[in-house]
CSV table of C-alpha atoms and ligand atoms in Angstrom, one decimal:
chain,number,residue,atom,x,y,z
A,1157,MET,CA,-0.2,0.2,-0.3
A,1158,LYS,CA,1.7,3.5,-0.6
A,1159,ILE,CA,1.3,6.7,1.4
A,1160,ASN,CA,2.4,9.7,-0.4
A,1161,GLY,CA,4.0,7.8,-3.3
A,1162,LYS,CA,5.7,5.7,-1.1
A,1163,ALA,CA,5.3,2.0,-0.5
A,1164,TYR,CA,4.3,0.6,3.0
A,1165,ARG,CA,4.2,-2.7,4.9
A,1166,THR,CA,2.1,-2.0,8.3
A,1167,ILE,CA,5.2,-3.3,10.3
A,1168,TRP,CA,8.6,-3.8,9.6
A,1169,VAL,CA,12.7,-4.2,10.6
A,1170,ASN,CA,14.6,-1.4,11.5
A,1171,GLU,CA,18.0,-0.6,9.8
A,1172,ASP,CA,19.6,-1.8,13.3
A,1173,GLN,CA,18.3,-5.3,12.0
A,1174,TRP,CA,16.4,-6.0,15.2
A,1175,SER,CA,14.1,-3.3,16.4
A,1176,VAL,CA,10.7,-2.7,14.1
A,1177,THR,CA,8.6,0.4,13.3
A,1178,VAL,CA,4.6,0.2,13.1
A,1179,ILE,CA,2.6,2.8,12.1
A,1180,ASP,CA,0.0,4.1,14.9
A,1181,GLN,CA,-3.0,3.3,14.1
A,1182,THR,CA,-4.2,5.8,17.0
A,1183,LYS,CA,-3.1,9.0,15.1
A,1184,LEU,CA,-4.9,8.0,11.8
A,1185,PRO,CA,-6.3,9.2,9.4
A,1186,HIS,CA,-5.4,12.9,10.4
A,1187,GLU,CA,-1.3,12.1,11.5
A,1188,PHE,CA,0.9,9.5,9.8
A,1189,GLU,CA,3.3,8.4,12.4
A,1190,THR,CA,5.3,6.0,13.4
A,1191,LEU,CA,6.7,4.1,16.2
A,1192,ARG,CA,9.7,2.3,17.2
A,1193,ILE,CA,9.3,-1.0,19.3
A,1194,ALA,CA,12.3,-2.1,20.8
A,1195,SER,CA,11.2,-4.7,23.3
A,1196,ALA,CA,8.7,-7.2,24.3
A,1197,ASP,CA,7.0,-4.8,26.4
A,1198,ASP,CA,6.5,-2.3,24.2
A,1199,ALA,CA,5.3,-5.1,21.8
A,1200,ALA,CA,2.6,-5.6,24.2
A,1201,ARG,CA,1.6,-2.1,24.8
A,1202,ALA,CA,1.3,-1.5,21.1
A,1203,ILE,CA,-1.4,-4.2,20.6
A,1204,LYS,CA,-2.8,-3.5,24.1
A,1205,ASP,CA,-3.1,0.3,23.5
A,1206,MET,CA,-4.4,-0.7,19.6
A,1207,ILE,CA,-1.4,1.5,18.1
A,1208,VAL,CA,-1.6,-1.6,16.1
A,1209,ARG,CA,-4.9,-4.0,15.9
A,1210,GLY,CA,-6.2,-5.8,13.6
A,1211,ALA,CA,-6.1,-10.2,13.6
A,1212,PRO,CA,-3.0,-10.7,11.6
A,1213,LEU,CA,-0.9,-7.5,12.7
A,1214,ILE,CA,-1.4,-7.9,16.1
A,1215,GLY,CA,0.0,-11.8,15.5
A,1216,ALA,CA,2.8,-10.2,13.7
A,1217,THR,CA,3.8,-7.8,16.5
A,1218,ALA,CA,3.4,-10.0,19.1
A,1219,ALA,CA,6.1,-12.3,17.0
A,1220,TYR,CA,8.8,-9.6,16.9
A,1221,GLY,CA,8.3,-9.0,20.6
A,1222,LEU,CA,9.2,-12.6,21.1
A,1223,CYS,CA,11.9,-12.2,19.0
A,1224,MET,CA,13.3,-8.8,21.5
A,1225,ALA,CA,12.5,-10.7,24.4
A,1226,LEU,CA,14.6,-14.1,23.4
A,1227,ARG,CA,17.3,-11.6,22.5
A,1228,GLU,CA,17.4,-10.1,26.1
A,1229,ASP,CA,17.3,-13.8,27.5
A,1230,ALA,CA,17.1,-16.9,25.0
A,1231,SER,CA,16.3,-19.0,28.2
A,1232,ASP,CA,13.3,-21.4,28.0
A,1233,ALA,CA,11.6,-19.5,31.2
A,1234,ALA,CA,12.0,-15.7,29.3
A,1235,LEU,CA,10.4,-17.3,26.4
A,1236,GLU,CA,7.3,-18.6,28.4
A,1237,ALA,CA,7.1,-15.5,30.2
A,1238,ALA,CA,7.1,-13.3,27.1
A,1239,TYR,CA,4.4,-15.3,25.6
A,1240,ALA,CA,2.9,-15.5,28.4
A,1241,MET,CA,2.6,-11.6,28.4
A,1242,LEU,CA,1.8,-10.8,25.1
A,1243,ALA,CA,-0.9,-13.8,24.6
A,1244,GLU,CA,-3.0,-11.8,27.2
A,1245,THR,CA,-3.1,-8.5,25.4
A,1246,ARG,CA,-6.2,-9.0,23.5
A,1247,PRO,CA,-8.5,-12.2,24.2
A,1248,THR,CA,-10.8,-12.5,20.8
A,1249,ALA,CA,-7.9,-12.7,17.9
A,1250,ILE,CA,-7.1,-16.2,17.7
A,1251,ASN,CA,-4.0,-14.9,15.3
A,1252,LEU,CA,-2.3,-14.0,18.5
A,1253,LYS,CA,-1.8,-17.3,20.0
A,1254,TRP,CA,-1.4,-18.8,16.3
A,1255,ALA,CA,1.3,-16.5,15.8
A,1256,LEU,CA,3.3,-17.1,19.3
A,1257,ASP,CA,2.5,-20.9,19.1
A,1258,ALA,CA,4.3,-20.9,15.4
A,1259,MET,CA,7.3,-18.9,17.1
A,1260,VAL,CA,8.1,-21.1,20.1
A,1261,ASP,CA,7.7,-24.4,17.8
A,1262,ALA,CA,10.2,-22.7,15.3
A,1263,VAL,CA,12.8,-21.8,18.6
A,1264,LYS,CA,12.2,-24.1,21.5
A,1265,PRO,CA,13.7,-27.0,19.8
A,1266,LEU,CA,17.2,-25.0,19.3
A,1267,PRO,CA,20.2,-24.5,21.6
A,1268,ALA,CA,19.9,-20.6,23.8
A,1269,ARG,CA,22.5,-19.2,20.8
A,1270,GLU,CA,20.4,-20.0,17.9
A,1271,ARG,CA,17.0,-18.7,18.9
A,1272,VAL,CA,17.6,-15.2,18.2
A,1273,ALA,CA,18.2,-15.5,14.7
A,1274,ALA,CA,15.8,-18.3,14.2
A,1275,ALA,CA,13.0,-16.2,15.9
A,1276,TYR,CA,13.6,-13.4,13.7
A,1277,ALA,CA,13.5,-15.8,10.7
A,1278,ARG,CA,10.1,-17.0,11.4
A,1279,ALA,CA,8.7,-13.6,12.5
A,1280,ALA,CA,9.8,-12.2,8.9
A,1281,LYS,CA,8.0,-15.7,7.4
A,1282,ILE,CA,5.0,-14.6,9.5
A,1283,CYS,CA,4.9,-11.4,7.7
A,1284,ASP,CA,5.8,-12.4,4.0
A,1285,ASP,CA,3.0,-14.8,4.2
A,1286,ASP,CA,0.3,-13.0,5.8
A,1287,VAL,CA,1.2,-10.9,2.5
A,1288,GLU,CA,0.9,-13.4,0.0
A,1289,ILE,CA,-2.0,-15.3,2.0
A,1290,CYS,CA,-4.0,-12.0,1.6
A,1291,ARG,CA,-3.5,-11.5,-2.1
A,1292,ARG,CA,-4.7,-14.8,-3.0
A,1293,ILE,CA,-7.9,-13.6,-0.5
A,1294,GLY,CA,-8.1,-11.1,-2.9
A,1295,VAL,CA,-7.9,-13.7,-5.8
A,1296,GLN,CA,-10.7,-15.8,-5.0
A,1297,GLY,CA,-12.9,-13.4,-3.4
A,1298,VAL,CA,-12.4,-11.0,-6.4
A,1299,GLY,CA,-14.6,-13.4,-9.0
A,1300,LEU,CA,-17.6,-13.0,-6.2
A,1301,ILE,CA,-17.5,-9.1,-7.1
A,1302,ARG,CA,-16.6,-9.2,-10.7
A,1303,ALA,CA,-20.1,-11.8,-11.1
A,1304,ILE,CA,-22.4,-8.9,-9.4
A,1305,ALA,CA,-20.9,-6.7,-11.7
A,1306,ASP,CA,-21.6,-8.7,-14.7
A,1307,LYS,CA,-25.7,-9.4,-13.6
A,1308,LYS,CA,-25.4,-5.6,-13.2
A,1309,SER,CA,-24.2,-5.4,-16.9
A,1310,GLY,CA,-21.0,-3.6,-15.9
A,1311,GLY,CA,-22.9,-1.1,-13.5
A,1312,VAL,CA,-21.4,-0.1,-9.6
A,1313,VAL,CA,-21.3,-2.8,-7.5
A,1314,ASN,CA,-21.9,-1.6,-4.0
A,1315,VAL,CA,-20.3,-3.5,-1.0
A,1316,LEU,CA,-20.7,-2.6,2.6
A,1317,THR,CA,-17.9,-3.6,5.1
A,1318,HIS,CA,-17.5,-3.0,8.9
A,1319,CYS,CA,-14.8,-2.3,11.2
A,1320,ASN,CA,-10.9,-2.3,9.1
A,1321,ALA,CA,-10.2,-5.8,7.8
A,1322,GLY,CA,-7.6,-4.1,5.0
A,1323,TRP,CA,-3.9,-3.4,4.9
A,1324,LEU,CA,-3.9,-2.0,8.1
A,1325,ALA,CA,-5.2,-4.6,9.7
A,1326,CYS,CA,-2.8,-6.9,8.1
A,1327,VAL,CA,0.8,-6.8,6.7
A,1328,ASP,CA,0.1,-5.5,3.5
A,1329,TRP,CA,-3.7,-5.9,1.2
A,1330,GLY,CA,-6.3,-6.7,4.2
A,1331,THR,CA,-8.6,-9.7,4.0
A,1332,ALA,CA,-12.1,-8.3,3.8
A,1333,LEU,CA,-10.5,-5.5,1.1
A,1334,ALA,CA,-8.0,-7.2,-0.8
A,1335,PRO,CA,-11.1,-8.4,-3.0
A,1336,ILE,CA,-12.3,-4.8,-3.4
A,1337,TYR,CA,-8.4,-3.6,-3.7
A,1338,MET,CA,-8.3,-6.3,-6.7
A,1339,ALA,CA,-12.0,-5.4,-7.9
A,1340,HIS,CA,-10.9,-1.3,-8.2
A,1341,ASP,CA,-7.6,-2.2,-9.5
A,1342,GLU,CA,-9.4,-4.4,-12.6
A,1343,GLY,CA,-11.6,-1.5,-13.3
A,1344,ILE,CA,-14.7,-3.2,-12.4
A,1345,LYS,CA,-16.8,-0.2,-10.6
A,1346,ILE,CA,-17.4,-0.7,-7.3
A,1347,HIS,CA,-18.6,1.7,-4.5
A,1348,VAL,CA,-17.9,0.8,-0.6
A,1349,TRP,CA,-20.4,1.6,2.3
A,1350,VAL,CA,-18.0,1.8,5.1
A,1351,ASP,CA,-19.8,1.5,8.8
A,1352,GLU,CA,-18.0,4.0,10.9
A,1353,THR,CA,-17.5,1.4,13.9
A,1354,ARG,CA,-18.3,2.9,17.0
A,1355,PRO,CA,-16.9,3.2,19.4
A,1356,ARG,CA,-13.6,3.4,18.0
A,1357,ASN,CA,-14.6,4.0,14.8
A,1358,GLN,CA,-12.4,2.0,12.7
A,1359,GLY,CA,-14.3,2.4,9.7
A,1360,ALA,CA,-14.5,5.9,9.2
A,1361,SER,CA,-11.4,6.9,10.4
A,1362,LEU,CA,-8.8,3.7,9.0
A,1363,THR,CA,-11.1,2.3,6.6
A,1364,ALA,CA,-12.1,5.3,4.6
A,1365,PHE,CA,-8.2,6.0,5.3
A,1366,GLU,CA,-6.8,3.0,3.1
A,1367,LEU,CA,-9.8,3.4,0.5
A,1368,GLY,CA,-9.4,7.0,0.0
A,1369,ARG,CA,-5.5,6.5,-0.5
A,1370,HIS,CA,-6.5,3.6,-3.1
A,1371,GLY,CA,-8.5,6.1,-5.1
A,1372,VAL,CA,-11.8,3.6,-4.7
A,1373,ALA,CA,-15.2,5.4,-4.1
A,1374,HIS,CA,-16.3,4.8,-0.7
A,1375,THR,CA,-18.8,6.4,1.4
A,1376,ILE,CA,-19.0,6.3,5.6
A,1377,ILE,CA,-22.6,5.6,7.2
A,1378,PRO,CA,-23.5,5.5,10.9
A,1379,ASP,CA,-23.4,1.9,11.8
A,1380,ASN,CA,-26.9,1.9,12.3
A,1381,ALA,CA,-28.1,3.0,8.3
A,1382,GLY,CA,-27.1,-0.5,6.7
A,1383,GLY,CA,-30.4,-2.1,7.2
A,1384,HIS,CA,-32.2,0.5,6.0
A,1385,LEU,CA,-29.7,0.9,2.7
A,1386,MET,CA,-30.2,-2.9,2.3
A,1387,GLN,CA,-33.8,-2.4,2.5
A,1388,HIS,CA,-33.3,-0.3,-0.8
A,1389,GLY,CA,-31.1,-2.4,-3.2
A,1390,GLN,CA,-28.4,-0.5,-2.0
A,1391,VAL,CA,-26.1,-3.1,-1.6
A,1392,ASP,CA,-25.1,-5.9,-3.6
A,1393,MET,CA,-23.0,-7.9,-1.1
A,1394,CYS,CA,-21.5,-7.7,2.7
A,1395,ILE,CA,-17.4,-8.6,3.1
A,1396,VAL,CA,-16.2,-8.6,6.9
A,1397,GLY,CA,-13.1,-9.8,8.3
A,1398,THR,CA,-12.3,-11.8,11.3
A,1399,ASP,CA,-10.7,-12.3,14.7
A,1400,ARG,CA,-11.4,-16.1,15.0
A,1401,THR,CA,-13.6,-18.3,13.3
A,1402,THR,CA,-14.7,-21.9,14.6
A,1403,ALA,CA,-14.7,-25.5,13.3
A,1404,ARG,CA,-18.0,-25.2,12.2
A,1405,GLY,CA,-17.8,-21.4,10.9
A,1406,ASP,CA,-19.0,-19.5,13.2
A,1407,VAL,CA,-17.7,-15.5,13.3
A,1408,ALA,CA,-16.2,-13.2,15.5
A,1409,ASN,CA,-15.9,-10.0,14.5
A,1410,LYS,CA,-16.1,-6.3,15.4
A,1411,ILE,CA,-19.1,-5.4,17.8
A,1412,GLY,CA,-22.2,-4.9,15.4
A,1413,THR,CA,-21.2,-7.0,12.6
A,1414,TYR,CA,-24.0,-9.8,13.9
A,1415,LEU,CA,-26.1,-7.0,13.4
A,1416,LYS,CA,-25.2,-6.5,9.9
A,1417,ALA,CA,-25.4,-10.5,9.0
A,1418,LEU,CA,-29.0,-10.3,10.6
A,1419,ALA,CA,-30.1,-7.2,8.1
A,1420,ALA,CA,-28.8,-9.2,5.1
A,1421,HIS,CA,-30.2,-12.4,6.0
A,1422,ASP,CA,-33.6,-10.7,6.4
A,1423,ASN,CA,-32.8,-8.5,2.7
A,1424,GLY,CA,-31.2,-11.4,0.9
A,1425,VAL,CA,-28.2,-9.8,0.6
A,1426,PRO,CA,-24.6,-12.0,0.4
A,1427,PHE,CA,-23.1,-11.8,3.3
A,1428,TYR,CA,-19.4,-13.0,3.2
A,1429,VAL,CA,-16.7,-13.2,5.9
A,1430,ALA,CA,-12.4,-12.8,4.5
A,1431,LEU,CA,-10.2,-15.0,6.5
A,1432,PRO,CA,-6.8,-16.2,6.1
A,1433,TYR,CA,-6.2,-19.7,7.9
A,1434,THR,CA,-4.5,-18.0,10.9
A,1435,THR,CA,-7.9,-17.1,11.5
A,1436,ILE,CA,-9.5,-20.4,12.7
A,1437,ASP,CA,-10.0,-22.0,15.6
A,1438,TRP,CA,-10.3,-25.9,14.9
A,1439,THR,CA,-10.9,-26.0,19.1
A,1440,LEU,CA,-14.2,-24.3,18.8
A,1441,ASP,CA,-17.4,-25.1,17.7
A,1442,ASP,CA,-20.3,-22.8,19.0
A,1443,GLY,CA,-18.9,-19.2,18.7
A,1444,VAL,CA,-21.4,-17.2,21.0
A,1445,ALA,CA,-21.0,-20.1,23.6
A,1446,GLU,CA,-17.1,-20.6,23.6
A,1447,ILE,CA,-15.0,-17.3,21.9
A,1448,PRO,CA,-14.1,-14.6,24.5
A,1449,ILE,CA,-15.3,-11.4,23.7
A,1450,GLU,CA,-12.9,-8.7,24.6
A,1451,GLN,CA,-14.6,-5.7,26.9
A,1452,ARG,CA,-12.7,-2.5,26.5
A,1453,SER,CA,-12.6,0.6,28.4
A,1454,ALA,CA,-15.8,2.4,29.3
A,1455,ARG,CA,-14.1,5.4,28.2
A,1456,GLU,CA,-14.1,4.4,24.4
A,1457,VAL,CA,-17.8,4.6,24.8
A,1458,THR,CA,-18.4,8.2,26.6
A,1459,HIS,CA,-15.6,10.0,25.1
A,1460,MET,CA,-14.1,10.8,21.3
A,1461,THR,CA,-11.4,11.9,19.9
A,1462,GLY,CA,-10.8,13.9,16.5
A,1463,ARG,CA,-9.6,17.0,14.9
A,1464,THR,CA,-11.4,20.5,15.4
A,1465,ASP,CA,-12.3,23.2,13.0
A,1466,LYS,CA,-9.0,24.8,14.0
A,1467,GLY,CA,-6.8,21.9,13.5
A,1468,ALA,CA,-6.2,20.5,16.8
A,1469,ILE,CA,-6.6,16.5,18.1
A,1470,GLU,CA,-8.8,16.9,20.9
A,1471,THR,CA,-10.5,14.2,22.9
A,1472,ILE,CA,-14.3,15.3,23.9
A,1473,GLU,CA,-16.9,13.8,26.1
A,1474,ILE,CA,-19.7,12.6,24.5
A,1475,SER,CA,-22.2,10.7,26.9
A,1476,ALA,CA,-24.0,12.3,30.1
A,1477,PRO,CA,-21.2,12.6,32.4
A,1478,GLY,CA,-21.5,9.8,35.2
A,1479,SER,CA,-23.3,7.6,33.2
A,1480,GLY,CA,-21.9,3.8,33.0
A,1481,ALA,CA,-21.0,2.0,29.6
A,1482,ALA,CA,-20.4,-1.4,28.2
A,1483,ASN,CA,-17.7,-1.8,25.9
A,1484,TYR,CA,-17.6,-5.0,24.0
A,1485,GLY,CA,-15.1,-5.9,21.6
A,1486,PHE,CA,-16.4,-8.4,19.5
A,1487,ASP,CA,-19.9,-10.6,18.7
A,1488,VAL,CA,-20.2,-13.8,16.8
A,1489,THR,CA,-22.4,-14.4,13.4
A,1490,PRO,CA,-23.5,-17.4,13.7
A,1491,ALA,CA,-22.7,-19.6,10.8
A,1492,ARG,CA,-25.9,-19.5,9.1
A,1493,LEU,CA,-26.1,-16.3,8.6
A,1494,VAL,CA,-23.0,-16.0,6.4
A,1495,THR,CA,-22.9,-17.1,3.0
A,1496,GLY,CA,-19.6,-18.2,2.0
A,1497,LEU,CA,-15.8,-18.1,3.5
A,1498,ILE,CA,-13.2,-16.2,1.2
A,1499,THR,CA,-9.6,-18.3,2.5
A,1500,GLU,CA,-6.6,-17.9,0.7
A,1501,ARG,CA,-7.4,-21.2,-0.4
A,1502,GLY,CA,-11.0,-21.0,-1.8
A,1503,VAL,CA,-14.4,-19.5,-1.1
A,1504,THR,CA,-16.7,-22.1,1.0
A,1505,PRO,CA,-19.9,-22.6,2.6
A,1506,ALA,CA,-19.5,-21.5,6.4
A,1507,THR,CA,-20.0,-25.6,7.7
A,1508,ARG,CA,-17.4,-27.8,8.9
A,1509,GLU,CA,-17.9,-29.7,5.4
A,1510,GLY,CA,-17.1,-26.8,3.7
A,1511,LEU,CA,-14.1,-26.0,6.2
A,1512,LEU,CA,-12.7,-29.3,6.1
A,1513,SER,CA,-12.9,-29.5,2.4
A,1514,LEU,CA,-10.3,-27.0,1.8
A,1515,TYR,CA,-8.4,-27.7,4.8
A,1516,PRO,CA,-8.1,-31.3,5.2
A,1517,GLU,CA,-5.1,-31.7,7.4
A,1518,HIS,CA,-7.8,-30.4,10.2
A,1519,LYS,CA,-9.9,-33.4,9.6
A,1520,ASN,CA,-9.5,-34.8,13.5
A,1521,ALA,CA,-9.0,-31.5,15.0
A,1522,GLY,CA,-11.3,-30.6,17.6
B,1147,MRU,O1,-10.4,-4.4,17.4
B,1147,MRU,P1,-9.8,-4.7,16.2
B,1147,MRU,O2,-9.8,-3.2,15.8
B,1147,MRU,O3,-8.3,-5.2,16.3
B,1147,MRU,O4,-11.1,-5.6,15.3
B,1147,MRU,C1,-10.4,-5.4,13.8
B,1147,MRU,C2,-11.4,-6.4,13.5
B,1147,MRU,O5,-12.7,-6.3,14.3
B,1147,MRU,C3,-11.3,-6.8,11.9
B,1147,MRU,O6,-12.7,-6.6,11.3
B,1147,MRU,C4,-10.6,-8.0,11.8
B,1147,MRU,O7,-9.7,-8.0,13.2
B,1147,MRU,C5,-10.5,-8.9,10.6
B,1147,MRU,S1,-8.7,-7.8,10.7
B,1147,MRU,C6,-8.4,-8.9,9.1
C-alpha cells in the first residue's frame, strides 16, 4: 500500500536489524506517524493500546515482541514469560496465539544461542506469508464481485464492510478489502459503504483512509444505516473480516457485525467473511458460547477523539457525565447467517464440511 507515493507494510524491521517500526493507528486518519518497538513490553503495549490492531497484524507484532524478549534472554523461562505476557494482550483474535505458537515451535527445539536468529527468521516469514495469503484472498474474492458486476451489466457494485479488515489490519492488502482492491484495480466499478464502527471508529478513520488512498469510491455511514440501505437495494454484498472462526464456521468480528448479518439475511444480501487460515480456531465449535469476547474501557464509548475545525486533535466527552457504559469489542455471527467464507484456498460455505474441504489436514481436529 502506498502512502504519499511510498510503499509501506504495516510493520517492518529497522536498519538496526532487530527493532521494528509500526504505523501508529491511533493517530490516523489525521496524522501519519510511526512508532519504534524495541522490546516485548513495547510490543505488548502497542497491541493493548491498539497502536496496532487487526487480527493478523496483532499476531505479527507479537511475533517480533517474542524475538526481542529472546534477544535479551533466550532461556526457556524468558520465552514462556514473554509468551504469557503477549498472549494476554487481546483475548479474541486467535491469530495472536497462532503466531506465538508458531514462534515457540520454531525456537524451542533449538539451543539458546541459535534462538534469536531463528525467531527473527520465523517472524519475517509470518509477515511475508500474511502478505501472500491476503493477496490470495483477494484473488479468490474478486470473482464474487466480478459476478455481481456482470449481473449488473457493468453497473456499480455496492459493497458494505464493517470495522477495518484492510491493509492496516494485516501486513499488506487486508482480508475483506483485498477483493475490493483487486476489483478496483481490474476496472470493476465498485463503491464501498463503510460502517463508521463505533466506538473506536475503525471504519471512519482507517477503512476510509485506506480506500481513499487507493482511489476506491466509498461513503462512510453510521453503524445503524446498513439495514435501511439493504432494504432499498443499495447493498449488493457485504464483506467483513474476522478475528476468530470456529470449526463449524461461526465468526467473531468487531461488535455490530452480527446485526449487519441479520439485516443482510432479512434482505437476501450475500454476507461474506474473508479470512486467512490463521484465524480458524479448530478447537471451538459454538462461537457464541465459546469465543472469549474482549471488553474494553468505558471511556472508548463515552469519549471521542478527533480534529477540531481549528486543526487541533482533541478528546471530548460525548455522553451524559456519570453514566456508565459497556464496551464489548466483538460479537459472534452464527454460521447460518454467513453466505460464504473467502479464504486463501477458495470460497466455501460456512460449515465444518466446507472448511474441511479446503483444510483436510484438520480432519481430526477438535
Ligand atoms: O479491535 P480491532 O480493530 O483489532 O478489530 C479488528 C476487526 O474486527 C477486524 O474486522 C478483524 O480483525 C479482521 S482483521 C483482518
